[in-house]
Coordinates of C-alpha atoms in Angstrom, one line a residue:
Chain A
X254 CA 117.8 -31.7 6.0
X255 CA 116.0 -34.8 6.8
X256 CA 113.8 -36.2 4.1
X257 CA 110.6 -37.6 5.1
X258 CA 110.7 -41.1 4.0
X259 CA 107.2 -42.5 3.7
X260 CA 106.7 -44.5 6.7
X261 CA 105.4 -47.8 6.5
X262 CA 104.6 -50.4 9.0
X263 CA 108.0 -51.9 8.6
X264 CA 110.1 -48.9 8.9
X265 CA 110.7 -47.2 12.1
X266 CA 110.7 -43.5 12.3
X267 CA 108.7 -40.4 13.3
X268 CA 104.9 -40.9 12.8
X269 CA 102.4 -38.2 11.7
X270 CA 100.4 -37.2 14.8
X271 CA 96.9 -38.6 14.5
X272 CA 93.9 -36.3 15.1
X273 CA 92.2 -36.3 18.4
X274 CA 89.4 -39.0 18.4
X275 CA 85.8 -37.5 18.3
X276 CA 83.0 -39.8 19.0
X277 CA 80.0 -39.7 16.6
X278 CA 77.8 -40.0 19.6
X279 CA 79.0 -36.7 21.0
X280 CA 78.6 -35.0 17.6
X281 CA 75.0 -36.1 17.4
X282 CA 74.5 -34.7 20.8
X283 CA 76.0 -31.4 19.9
X284 CA 73.8 -31.1 16.8
X285 CA 70.7 -32.1 18.8
X286 CA 71.4 -29.4 21.2
X287 CA 71.9 -27.0 18.3
X288 CA 68.5 -28.0 16.9
X289 CA 66.9 -27.3 20.3
X290 CA 68.5 -23.9 20.5
X291 CA 67.3 -23.1 17.0
X292 CA 63.8 -24.2 17.9
X293 CA 63.8 -21.8 20.9
X294 CA 65.1 -19.0 18.8
X295 CA 62.3 -19.4 16.2
X296 CA 59.7 -19.5 19.0
X297 CA 61.2 -16.4 20.6
X298 CA 61.0 -14.5 17.3
X299 CA 57.3 -15.2 17.2
X300 CA 57.4 -17.2 14.0
X301 CA 54.3 -18.9 12.8
X302 CA 53.5 -22.6 13.2
X303 CA 54.0 -23.0 9.5
X304 CA 57.6 -21.8 10.0
X305 CA 58.1 -24.1 13.0
X306 CA 56.7 -27.1 11.1
X307 CA 59.1 -26.5 8.2
X308 CA 62.1 -26.4 10.6
X309 CA 60.9 -29.6 12.4
X310 CA 60.8 -31.4 9.2
X311 CA 64.5 -30.5 8.6
X312 CA 65.4 -31.5 12.1
X313 CA 63.7 -34.9 11.8
X314 CA 65.6 -35.7 8.6
X315 CA 68.9 -36.0 10.6
X316 CA 68.6 -39.8 10.8
X317 CA 68.6 -40.0 7.0
X318 CA 72.1 -38.7 6.9
X319 CA 73.5 -41.5 9.1
X320 CA 77.1 -40.7 10.0
X321 CA 77.4 -37.8 7.6
X322 CA 76.4 -35.3 10.3
X323 CA 78.6 -32.6 8.7
X324 CA 76.4 -32.5 5.6
X325 CA 73.3 -32.6 7.7
X326 CA 74.5 -29.6 9.8
X327 CA 75.1 -27.6 6.5
X328 CA 71.5 -28.3 5.4
X329 CA 70.2 -27.5 8.9
X330 CA 72.0 -24.1 9.0
X331 CA 70.8 -23.2 5.5
X332 CA 67.1 -24.1 6.3
X333 CA 67.2 -22.3 9.6
X334 CA 68.4 -19.1 7.9
X335 CA 65.7 -19.4 5.3
X336 CA 63.0 -19.8 7.9
X337 CA 64.3 -16.9 9.9
X338 CA 64.3 -14.6 6.9
X339 CA 60.8 -15.6 5.9
X340 CA 59.5 -15.2 9.4
X341 CA 61.0 -11.8 9.9
X342 CA 59.6 -10.5 6.6
X343 CA 56.1 -11.7 7.4
X344 CA 56.3 -10.1 10.8
X345 CA 57.1 -6.8 9.2
X346 CA 54.2 -7.2 6.8
X347 CA 51.7 -8.0 9.6
X348 CA 52.9 -5.0 11.5
X349 CA 52.3 -2.7 8.5
X350 CA 48.8 -4.1 8.0
X351 CA 47.8 -3.6 11.6
X352 CA 49.1 -0.1 11.6
X353 CA 47.0 0.7 8.5
X354 CA 43.9 -0.7 10.1
X355 CA 44.4 1.3 13.2
X356 CA 44.8 4.4 11.2
X357 CA 41.6 3.7 9.1
X358 CA 39.5 3.1 12.2
X359 CA 40.8 6.3 13.8
X360 CA 39.8 8.3 10.7
X361 CA 36.4 6.7 10.4
X362 CA 35.6 7.5 14.0
X363 CA 36.7 11.0 13.5
X364 CA 34.5 11.4 10.4
X365 CA 31.4 10.0 12.1
X366 CA 31.9 12.2 15.1
X367 CA 32.2 15.2 12.9
X368 CA 29.1 14.4 10.9
X369 CA 27.2 13.8 14.1
X370 CA 28.3 17.1 15.4
X371 CA 27.4 19.0 12.2
X372 CA 24.2 17.3 11.2
X373 CA 23.1 15.9 14.6
X374 CA 22.3 12.8 12.6
X375 CA 21.9 9.4 14.3
X376 CA 25.1 7.4 14.4
X377 CA 25.2 4.5 12.1
X378 CA 27.3 1.5 13.0
X379 CA 27.5 -1.9 11.5
X380 CA 25.9 -3.5 14.5
X381 CA 22.9 -1.2 14.8
X382 CA 19.9 -0.9 12.4
X383 CA 19.1 2.4 10.8
X384 CA 17.2 4.5 13.4
X385 CA 14.2 6.6 12.3
X386 CA 13.0 9.6 14.3
X387 CA 10.2 8.6 16.7
X388 CA 6.7 8.6 15.2
X389 CA 4.5 11.6 15.7
X390 CA 1.8 10.5 18.0
X391 CA -0.5 13.5 17.5
X392 CA -3.1 11.7 15.4
X393 CA -3.1 8.8 17.8
X394 CA -3.7 11.2 20.7
X395 CA -6.5 13.0 18.8
X396 CA -8.1 9.7 17.9
X397 CA -8.3 8.7 21.6
X398 CA -9.2 12.0 23.2
X399 CA -11.0 14.3 20.8
X400 CA -14.6 14.1 19.9
X401 CA -15.1 14.7 16.1
X402 CA -16.1 18.1 14.9
X403 CA -19.3 16.6 13.5
X404 CA -20.5 13.4 15.1
X405 CA -22.0 11.2 12.5
X406 CA -22.8 8.6 15.2
X407 CA -25.4 10.9 16.7
X408 CA -28.8 9.3 16.4
X409 CA -30.4 12.3 14.7
X410 CA -27.8 12.3 12.0
X411 CA -28.1 8.5 11.6
X412 CA -31.9 8.7 11.3
X413 CA -31.6 11.4 8.7
X414 CA -29.2 9.3 6.7
X415 CA -31.5 6.3 7.0
X416 CA -34.4 8.5 5.7
X417 CA -32.3 9.5 2.7
X418 CA -31.5 5.9 2.0
X419 CA -35.1 4.9 2.3
X420 CA -36.3 7.5 -0.1
X421 CA -33.7 6.2 -2.4
X422 CA -34.9 2.7 -2.0
X423 CA -38.4 3.9 -2.7
X424 CA -37.3 5.5 -5.9
X425 CA -35.7 2.3 -7.0
X426 CA -38.9 0.4 -6.1
X427 CA -41.0 2.8 -8.0
X428 CA -38.8 2.6 -11.1
X429 CA -38.8 -1.2 -10.9
X430 CA -42.5 -1.6 -10.3
X431 CA -43.3 0.9 -13.1
X432 CA -41.2 -1.1 -15.5
X433 CA -42.8 -4.4 -14.5
X434 CA -46.4 -3.3 -14.3
X435 CA -46.6 -0.4 -16.9
X436 CA -48.6 1.5 -14.3
X437 CA -48.3 5.3 -14.0
X438 CA -45.7 6.4 -11.5
X439 CA -48.2 8.3 -9.4
X440 CA -50.2 5.2 -8.6
X441 CA -47.2 3.3 -7.6
X442 CA -46.0 6.2 -5.6
X443 CA -49.3 6.5 -3.8
X444 CA -49.2 2.8 -2.9
X445 CA -45.7 3.0 -1.7
X446 CA -46.1 6.3 0.1
X447 CA -48.0 4.5 2.8
X448 CA -44.6 4.1 4.2
X449 CA -44.7 7.7 5.2
X450 CA -47.8 7.2 7.3
X451 CA -46.6 4.4 9.4
X452 CA -43.6 3.7 11.6
X453 CA -40.3 2.3 10.6
X454 CA -41.2 -1.1 11.8
X455 CA -43.8 -1.4 9.0
X456 CA -41.7 0.0 6.2
X457 CA -38.8 -2.3 6.4
X458 CA -40.6 -5.6 6.4
X459 CA -42.8 -4.3 3.6
X460 CA -39.8 -3.5 1.5
X461 CA -38.2 -6.8 2.2
X462 CA -41.5 -8.4 1.3
X463 CA -41.4 -6.6 -2.0
X464 CA -38.1 -8.3 -2.6
X465 CA -39.6 -11.7 -1.9
X466 CA -42.4 -10.9 -4.3
X467 CA -39.9 -10.2 -7.0
X468 CA -38.2 -13.5 -6.4
X469 CA -41.4 -15.5 -6.4
X470 CA -42.5 -14.4 -9.8
X471 CA -43.3 -17.4 -12.0
X472 CA -42.8 -19.8 -9.2
X473 CA -46.3 -21.0 -8.0
X474 CA -45.1 -23.0 -5.0
X475 CA -43.0 -20.2 -3.8
X476 CA -45.9 -17.8 -4.3
X477 CA -48.2 -20.0 -2.2
X478 CA -45.8 -19.9 0.6
X479 CA -45.6 -16.1 0.2
X480 CA -49.3 -15.7 0.4
X481 CA -49.3 -17.6 3.7
X482 CA -46.5 -15.5 5.0
X483 CA -48.1 -12.3 4.0
X484 CA -50.5 -12.7 6.8
X485 CA -47.6 -13.0 9.2
X486 CA -46.0 -9.9 7.8
X487 CA -49.1 -7.8 8.4
X488 CA -49.6 -9.3 11.8
X489 CA -46.1 -8.4 12.9
X490 CA -46.4 -4.9 11.4
X491 CA -49.7 -4.1 13.1
X492 CA -48.3 -5.0 16.5
X493 CA -46.2 -1.9 16.4
X494 CA -48.5 0.7 15.0
X495 CA -51.4 2.7 16.4
X496 CA -55.0 2.0 15.5
X497 CA -55.1 5.0 13.4
X498 CA -52.1 3.9 11.5
X499 CA -53.6 0.4 11.2
X500 CA -56.6 1.6 9.5
X501 CA -54.5 3.9 7.3
X502 CA -52.4 0.9 6.4
X503 CA -55.4 -1.2 5.5
X504 CA -56.8 1.6 3.4
X505 CA -53.7 2.8 1.6
X506 CA -51.5 -0.2 1.4
X507 CA -54.1 -2.9 0.8
X508 CA -57.2 -1.2 -0.4
X509 CA -55.4 1.5 -2.3
X510 CA -53.6 -0.6 -4.8
X511 CA -55.6 -0.9 -8.0
X512 CA -56.5 -4.4 -9.2
X513 CA -54.7 -4.8 -12.5
X514 CA -52.7 -7.6 -14.1
X515 CA -49.2 -8.7 -13.7
X516 CA -47.1 -8.3 -10.7
X517 CA -49.1 -5.7 -8.9
X518 CA -52.2 -7.8 -9.0
X519 CA -50.5 -10.7 -7.3
X520 CA -49.1 -8.4 -4.7
X521 CA -52.6 -6.9 -4.1
X522 CA -54.2 -10.4 -4.0
X523 CA -51.7 -11.5 -1.5
X524 CA -52.5 -8.5 0.6
X525 CA -56.3 -8.9 0.3
X526 CA -56.0 -12.6 1.0
X527 CA -54.1 -12.0 4.2
X528 CA -56.6 -9.3 5.3
X529 CA -59.5 -11.7 4.7
X530 CA -57.8 -14.4 6.7
X531 CA -57.1 -12.0 9.4
X532 CA -60.7 -10.8 9.4
X533 CA -61.9 -14.4 9.7
X534 CA -59.6 -15.2 12.5
X535 CA -60.6 -12.1 14.5
Chain B
X189 CA -1.0 -15.0 -10.3
X190 CA 2.6 -14.6 -9.1
X191 CA 4.4 -11.3 -9.0
X192 CA 6.5 -11.7 -12.2
X193 CA 3.6 -13.0 -14.3
X194 CA 1.6 -10.0 -13.1
X195 CA 4.4 -7.6 -13.9
X196 CA 4.9 -9.1 -17.4
X197 CA 1.3 -8.7 -18.1
X198 CA 1.3 -5.1 -16.9
X199 CA 4.4 -4.1 -18.8
X200 CA 3.2 -5.8 -22.0
X201 CA -0.2 -4.1 -21.8
X202 CA 1.4 -0.6 -21.3
X203 CA 4.3 -0.7 -23.6
X204 CA 3.0 -2.5 -26.7
X205 CA 0.1 -0.2 -27.5
X206 CA 2.3 2.9 -27.3
X207 CA 4.7 1.5 -29.8
X208 CA 2.2 0.5 -32.4
X209 CA -0.5 3.2 -32.6
X210 CA -1.0 6.9 -32.2
X211 CA -2.6 7.5 -28.8
X212 CA -5.6 9.4 -30.0
X213 CA -6.6 6.8 -32.6
X214 CA -6.5 3.9 -30.2
X215 CA -9.9 2.3 -29.9
X216 CA -11.8 2.4 -26.6
X217 CA -12.2 -0.8 -24.7
X218 CA -15.6 -2.6 -24.8
X219 CA -18.5 -1.0 -22.9
X220 CA -16.7 2.4 -22.9
X221 CA -18.4 5.5 -24.3
X222 CA -18.3 9.2 -23.9
X223 CA -21.1 11.7 -24.5
X224 CA -19.5 15.1 -24.3
X225 CA -21.1 18.4 -25.5
X226 CA -20.1 18.9 -29.2
X227 CA -19.9 22.7 -29.4
X228 CA -17.5 23.1 -26.5
X229 CA -13.9 22.9 -25.7
X230 CA -14.3 19.7 -23.6
X231 CA -12.1 17.1 -25.2
X232 CA -11.3 13.5 -24.2
X233 CA -8.1 11.9 -25.3
X234 CA -5.8 9.0 -24.3
X235 CA -3.0 9.8 -21.9
X236 CA -2.0 6.2 -21.7
X237 CA -3.8 3.9 -24.2
X238 CA -5.2 0.8 -22.7
X239 CA -4.8 -2.8 -23.7
X240 CA -7.4 -4.8 -25.5
X241 CA -6.8 -7.6 -23.0
X242 CA -8.4 -7.2 -19.7
X243 CA -6.4 -7.4 -16.5
X244 CA -7.3 -10.6 -14.7
X245 CA -5.7 -9.8 -11.4
X246 CA -7.9 -8.4 -8.7
X247 CA -5.0 -6.5 -7.0
X248 CA -5.9 -3.0 -5.9
X249 CA -4.2 -0.3 -8.0
X250 CA -3.4 3.0 -6.4
X251 CA -3.8 6.0 -8.8
X252 CA -2.4 9.5 -8.3
X253 CA -1.7 12.4 -10.6
X254 CA 0.8 15.2 -10.0
X255 CA 0.0 18.9 -10.6
X256 CA 2.0 18.6 -13.8
X257 CA -0.4 15.9 -15.0
X258 CA 1.8 12.9 -14.6
X259 CA 0.1 9.7 -13.6
X260 CA 1.6 7.3 -11.0
X261 CA 0.3 3.9 -10.3
X262 CA 0.9 1.8 -7.2
X263 CA 1.1 -1.8 -8.3
X264 CA 0.7 -4.6 -5.8
X265 CA 1.6 -2.2 -3.0
X266 CA 5.4 -2.4 -3.4
X267 CA 6.0 -0.8 -6.8
X268 CA 5.6 2.7 -8.1
X269 CA 5.0 3.0 -11.8
X270 CA 4.9 6.0 -14.1
X271 CA 3.4 4.8 -17.4
X272 CA 4.4 8.0 -19.3
X273 CA 8.1 7.7 -18.4
X274 CA 7.9 3.9 -18.3
X275 CA 9.7 3.8 -14.9
X276 CA 9.1 1.3 -12.2
X277 CA 10.4 2.0 -8.8
X278 CA 10.4 -0.7 -6.1
X279 CA 9.5 0.5 -2.6
X280 CA 10.8 -1.2 0.6
X281 CA 7.4 -1.3 2.2
X282 CA 3.9 -2.1 1.2
X283 CA 1.8 1.0 0.4
X284 CA -1.9 1.2 1.0
X285 CA -2.4 4.6 -0.6
X286 CA -0.5 7.7 -1.8
X287 CA -1.3 11.2 -2.9
X288 CA 0.3 14.3 -4.3
X289 CA -0.3 17.3 -2.1
X290 CA 1.8 19.4 -4.4
X291 CA 4.1 18.5 -7.2
X292 CA 6.9 17.2 -5.2
X293 CA 5.1 16.4 -2.0
X294 CA 4.2 12.7 -2.2
X295 CA 2.5 11.3 0.9
X296 CA 2.3 7.6 1.5
X297 CA 0.2 5.5 3.7
X298 CA 1.9 2.3 4.8
X299 CA 0.2 -0.1 7.2
X300 CA -0.4 2.1 10.3
X301 CA 1.9 5.0 9.5
X302 CA 2.0 8.0 7.3
X303 CA 5.2 9.1 5.7
X304 CA 7.1 9.8 2.5
X305 CA 9.7 8.2 0.2
X306 CA 13.4 9.0 -0.2
X307 CA 15.6 7.9 -3.0
X308 CA 19.4 7.2 -2.8
X309 CA 21.4 6.6 -6.0
X310 CA 23.3 3.7 -4.5
X311 CA 20.2 1.9 -3.4
X312 CA 17.7 0.5 -6.0
X313 CA 14.7 0.6 -3.6
X314 CA 12.8 3.7 -2.5
X315 CA 12.8 3.9 1.3
X316 CA 9.7 4.7 3.2
X317 CA 10.2 7.1 6.1
X318 CA 7.4 6.9 8.6
X319 CA 6.3 10.1 10.3
X320 CA 2.9 9.8 11.9
X321 CA 1.5 6.9 13.7
X322 CA -2.1 6.0 12.9
X323 CA -4.6 4.0 15.0
X324 CA -5.6 1.7 12.1
X325 CA -3.9 0.1 9.1
X326 CA -7.0 0.5 6.9
X327 CA -7.1 3.9 5.4
X328 CA -7.1 6.2 2.4
X329 CA -5.6 9.6 1.7
X330 CA -7.2 12.6 0.1
X331 CA -5.8 15.9 -1.0
X332 CA -7.7 18.9 0.3
X333 CA -7.5 22.6 -0.6
X334 CA -4.5 24.7 0.3
X335 CA -2.3 21.8 0.9
X336 CA -4.5 20.1 3.5
X337 CA -4.5 16.4 3.8
X338 CA -7.4 14.2 4.8
X339 CA -7.1 10.7 6.1
X340 CA -10.0 8.3 6.2
X341 CA -9.5 5.5 8.7
X342 CA -11.6 2.5 9.5
X343 CA -11.6 1.6 13.2
X344 CA -11.3 -2.1 13.2
X345 CA -12.6 -2.4 16.8
X346 CA -15.9 -0.7 16.3
X347 CA -16.2 -0.6 12.5
X348 CA -16.5 3.2 12.5
X349 CA -15.1 5.4 9.8
X350 CA -13.2 8.5 11.0
X351 CA -12.0 11.5 9.0
X352 CA -8.9 13.4 10.1
X353 CA -7.6 16.6 8.7
X354 CA -3.9 17.5 8.8
X355 CA -3.1 21.2 8.4
X356 CA -0.3 23.6 9.3
X357 CA -0.9 26.3 11.9
X358 CA 1.8 28.6 13.1
X359 CA 4.5 26.4 11.5
X360 CA 3.3 23.3 13.3
X361 CA 1.3 20.3 12.1
X362 CA -2.1 20.1 13.5
X363 CA -4.5 17.1 13.5
X364 CA -8.2 17.5 13.8
X365 CA -10.8 14.8 13.9
X366 CA -13.5 16.0 11.6
X367 CA -16.1 13.3 11.3
X368 CA -16.9 9.8 12.7
X369 CA -19.7 7.6 11.6
X370 CA -20.9 4.0 11.3
X371 CA -21.9 4.6 7.7
X372 CA -19.4 3.4 5.1
X373 CA -17.4 6.1 3.3
X374 CA -15.9 5.4 -0.1
X375 CA -14.4 8.8 -1.0
X376 CA -14.3 12.4 0.1
X377 CA -13.3 15.8 -1.2
X378 CA -13.1 19.4 0.1
X379 CA -14.7 22.5 -1.2
X380 CA -14.5 25.7 0.8
X381 CA -16.2 25.2 4.2
X382 CA -17.7 21.9 3.1
X383 CA -16.5 18.3 2.9
X384 CA -18.4 16.0 0.7
X385 CA -18.4 12.3 1.3
X386 CA -19.5 9.4 -0.9
X387 CA -21.4 7.0 1.3
X388 CA -23.3 4.2 -0.4
X389 CA -25.7 5.8 -2.9
X390 CA -25.5 9.2 -1.3
X391 CA -23.2 12.2 -1.5
X392 CA -23.4 13.8 1.9
X393 CA -22.2 17.3 2.7
X394 CA -20.5 18.2 6.0
X395 CA -21.0 21.9 6.8
X396 CA -17.9 22.7 8.9
X397 CA -19.2 26.1 10.0
X398 CA -22.6 24.9 11.2
X399 CA -21.3 21.5 12.2
X400 CA -24.1 19.7 10.3
X401 CA -24.7 17.1 7.7
X402 CA -26.9 17.5 4.6
X403 CA -27.8 15.5 1.6
X404 CA -26.2 16.8 -1.5
X405 CA -27.0 14.1 -4.1
X406 CA -28.6 10.7 -4.4
X407 CA -27.9 8.1 -7.0
X408 CA -29.4 4.7 -7.9
X409 CA -26.0 3.0 -7.7
X410 CA -23.3 3.1 -5.1
X411 CA -21.0 6.1 -5.6
X412 CA -17.4 5.0 -5.5
X413 CA -15.5 8.2 -6.1
X414 CA -16.0 12.0 -6.0
X415 CA -13.9 14.9 -7.0
X416 CA -14.8 18.5 -5.9
X417 CA -14.5 21.2 -8.6
X418 CA -14.6 24.3 -6.4
X419 CA -17.9 26.3 -6.9
X420 CA -18.7 24.5 -10.1
X421 CA -19.8 21.2 -8.7
X422 CA -18.7 17.6 -8.1
X423 CA -17.6 14.8 -10.4
X424 CA -18.7 11.3 -9.4
X425 CA -18.0 7.8 -10.5
X426 CA -20.0 4.6 -9.9
X427 CA -19.0 1.1 -11.0
X428 CA -20.0 1.9 -14.5
X429 CA -20.6 5.6 -15.0
X430 CA -19.1 9.0 -14.6
X431 CA -21.2 12.1 -14.0
X432 CA -21.2 15.7 -12.9
X433 CA -23.4 17.3 -10.2
X434 CA -23.4 21.0 -11.0
X435 CA -25.8 23.9 -10.3
X436 CA -28.1 22.7 -13.0
X437 CA -29.4 19.1 -13.4
X438 CA -26.8 16.4 -12.7
X439 CA -25.9 14.4 -15.8
X440 CA -23.7 11.5 -16.8
X441 CA -21.3 11.8 -19.6
X442 CA -19.3 8.5 -19.6
X443 CA -19.8 4.8 -19.5
X444 CA -16.6 3.3 -18.1
X445 CA -16.0 0.0 -16.4
X446 CA -14.6 0.4 -12.8
X447 CA -13.3 3.9 -13.3
X448 CA -11.0 5.8 -10.9
X449 CA -11.1 9.6 -11.3
X450 CA -8.8 12.4 -10.3
X451 CA -9.3 16.1 -11.0
X452 CA -6.3 18.4 -11.5
X453 CA -7.0 22.0 -12.4
X454 CA -9.3 21.8 -15.4
X455 CA -8.5 18.2 -16.4
X456 CA -10.3 15.1 -15.3
X457 CA -8.1 11.9 -15.4
X458 CA -9.8 8.6 -15.6
X459 CA -8.1 5.3 -14.9
X460 CA -9.6 2.4 -16.7
X461 CA -8.7 -0.1 -14.1
X462 CA -9.4 -3.3 -16.0
X463 CA -7.4 -2.3 -19.0
X464 CA -4.8 0.0 -17.3
X465 CA -5.4 2.9 -19.6
X466 CA -5.7 6.5 -18.7
X467 CA -8.0 9.0 -20.4
X468 CA -7.9 12.7 -19.8
X469 CA -10.8 15.1 -20.3
X470 CA -9.6 18.7 -20.8
X471 CA -11.5 21.9 -20.2
X472 CA -14.0 20.2 -17.9
X473 CA -14.9 23.7 -16.5
X474 CA -17.2 24.0 -19.5
X475 CA -19.4 21.3 -18.2
X476 CA -20.8 23.7 -15.6
X477 CA -22.8 25.3 -18.4
X478 CA -24.8 22.1 -19.0

C-alpha cells in the first residue's frame, strides 16, 4: 500500500487534481440571469408592485457581497421564496373578497327586483334620488278652467259688499262723532244719512273729509287749509250729482247739521263757509 | 333672532311653567280676561299655561288641534311641536299650514303643494310627501264637515282669493272651485249648505244652494278667525276679542291679545300667540242660551 506522503514543492510524486477553474465573471452572469428569471416569474404570477419592489431591493444588494456570490445567492433564493409565498396568499385573499362582493350584488339585485314585483314600488339606487308619484293636477286644472260656484268678482256682489262696508264705516263714524260731540245719535245719524241720498262719488270724499277734520282738531293752521279745501270737496262732489241731489245735499248735509260747540260746529262752519264762498262765486 | 335662540325661548316658556305651578292656578297674561256665564257648565282652564314673558319673535305660528284635543304647533315652518307631550319633530320641508281632518289624517300645505307627512324610525326628520299641485304658494287650510277640506289660495297674479273644496265622490277625490273674490279673506268655516268667510269687518255667508252671498255679521274691528258651531252659531276672534254670534244677540266673552281659535266638538281652544299658552273652554254649547 502506498502511503500518501504529503507532497511539497520539493518532493516529486502524484499531485491532488485541482478543481476546474470557474471565473467569478461567469458566476455573476449566471446569478444575474437567475435574477432576471425570478423577476419574470413574479410578474407572471401577478404579484403586486410592492412585492416586485422588495425583490428588486434584494437583487440590487448583490454588489454589496463582492466576490461572495454564494452567500448572496442563498439570500436571493430565501427572499424570492418569501415574496412568492406572500404574493400567492394575497392573491387568494383578493379572490375571496371579489367572490363575496359578486355574491352580495347578486343578492341585492334579486331582493330589489322581488320588492318591485310585489309592491310595484319605485326602484331606489344609490345614483337616483327618491322618486315621488307625480303630483295630482286636478286642482291646477280646476283653477284654470272652471268658473267658481259663486263668483265674488261679479259687480253686483262687489257693490253689495261695498255697501255693507260703508254702513259699517257709518256706524263707526256715528260712534266716534257721538263720543266727541255728546250729541244724540239720531242727529248725527241724520246728518250722515245724507250719504244715502246721493251717489257714491259724494259719500267717499265726504268720509275722507271727516278723517281730515279729525286730524285737524286743535291745529288752527291745518284747519284753515281744510276750510279752503272744503269748497273744493263740495265742488267736486256736485259735479257728479243731479240738481235734485244737489239741493238735498245742501239742505241735509250743510243746512241740517245743528250749530253746536265742539267738533261738529267746526265741521258745520267749514261747510257753511264753503257754501257761502260758492254762492259768491256763482 | 336666530333659530336656536328662538327655540330656547320657546322651550323655556313652555316647560318651566308646567314644572312649577298647577295649570289651573296659573295667572292669566296681562290684558287677558274672560266673562263667562256663572250659572252654567261653561268652564275655562289652561291646557298649556303660558309664560309671563312675551314672545318677541314675529314668526307665524301654525295651530291645530286633533279630535282627541291634542294641540300641535308649527314653529318657524320646519318644526312640529306638541306642547302636551313635549315633543318636537323636525320636518324636511317648510310648512305654510296644516290641519287635522280626522284624528290621524294630518294634511300639510307646503309651498305650492298639498300633502302629508311620513315618519321612519331610522330617519330623524318627518318627510313631506306632496300629492296635489296648487297654483299658488300662499294659502291656508280649513277643515270642513264630513271630512271635507277647504283650501284658500291667493292668486299672486291678480290678487284674487279663491276657495277650493276637496271631497270624495265615488271613491275619487274631487276638486271644486267654490268662490273667487277680490275682497280679502282671513278665515272660513262650513255649516251645512253654507260657508262663512271672515272678510275685513264682515262675516259673509255663501249660500251654496242658491249660489248667493249674504251678510251674516258686521263688527267694528277686522275679524281674523271664525269657527262654525253647527246650528248654534259662529265663534269669532278679532285682534283683541273673542265672541259668539248665535241666534240671540252676538256677545263677546273674552279679551285676549292676538288669539287663534279652534273648535273641536264642544270645546273651544284658544292659542295665546304672544305668550304661547293654550286655554280651553269646555261646554261651549251652553253659550247658545245667552
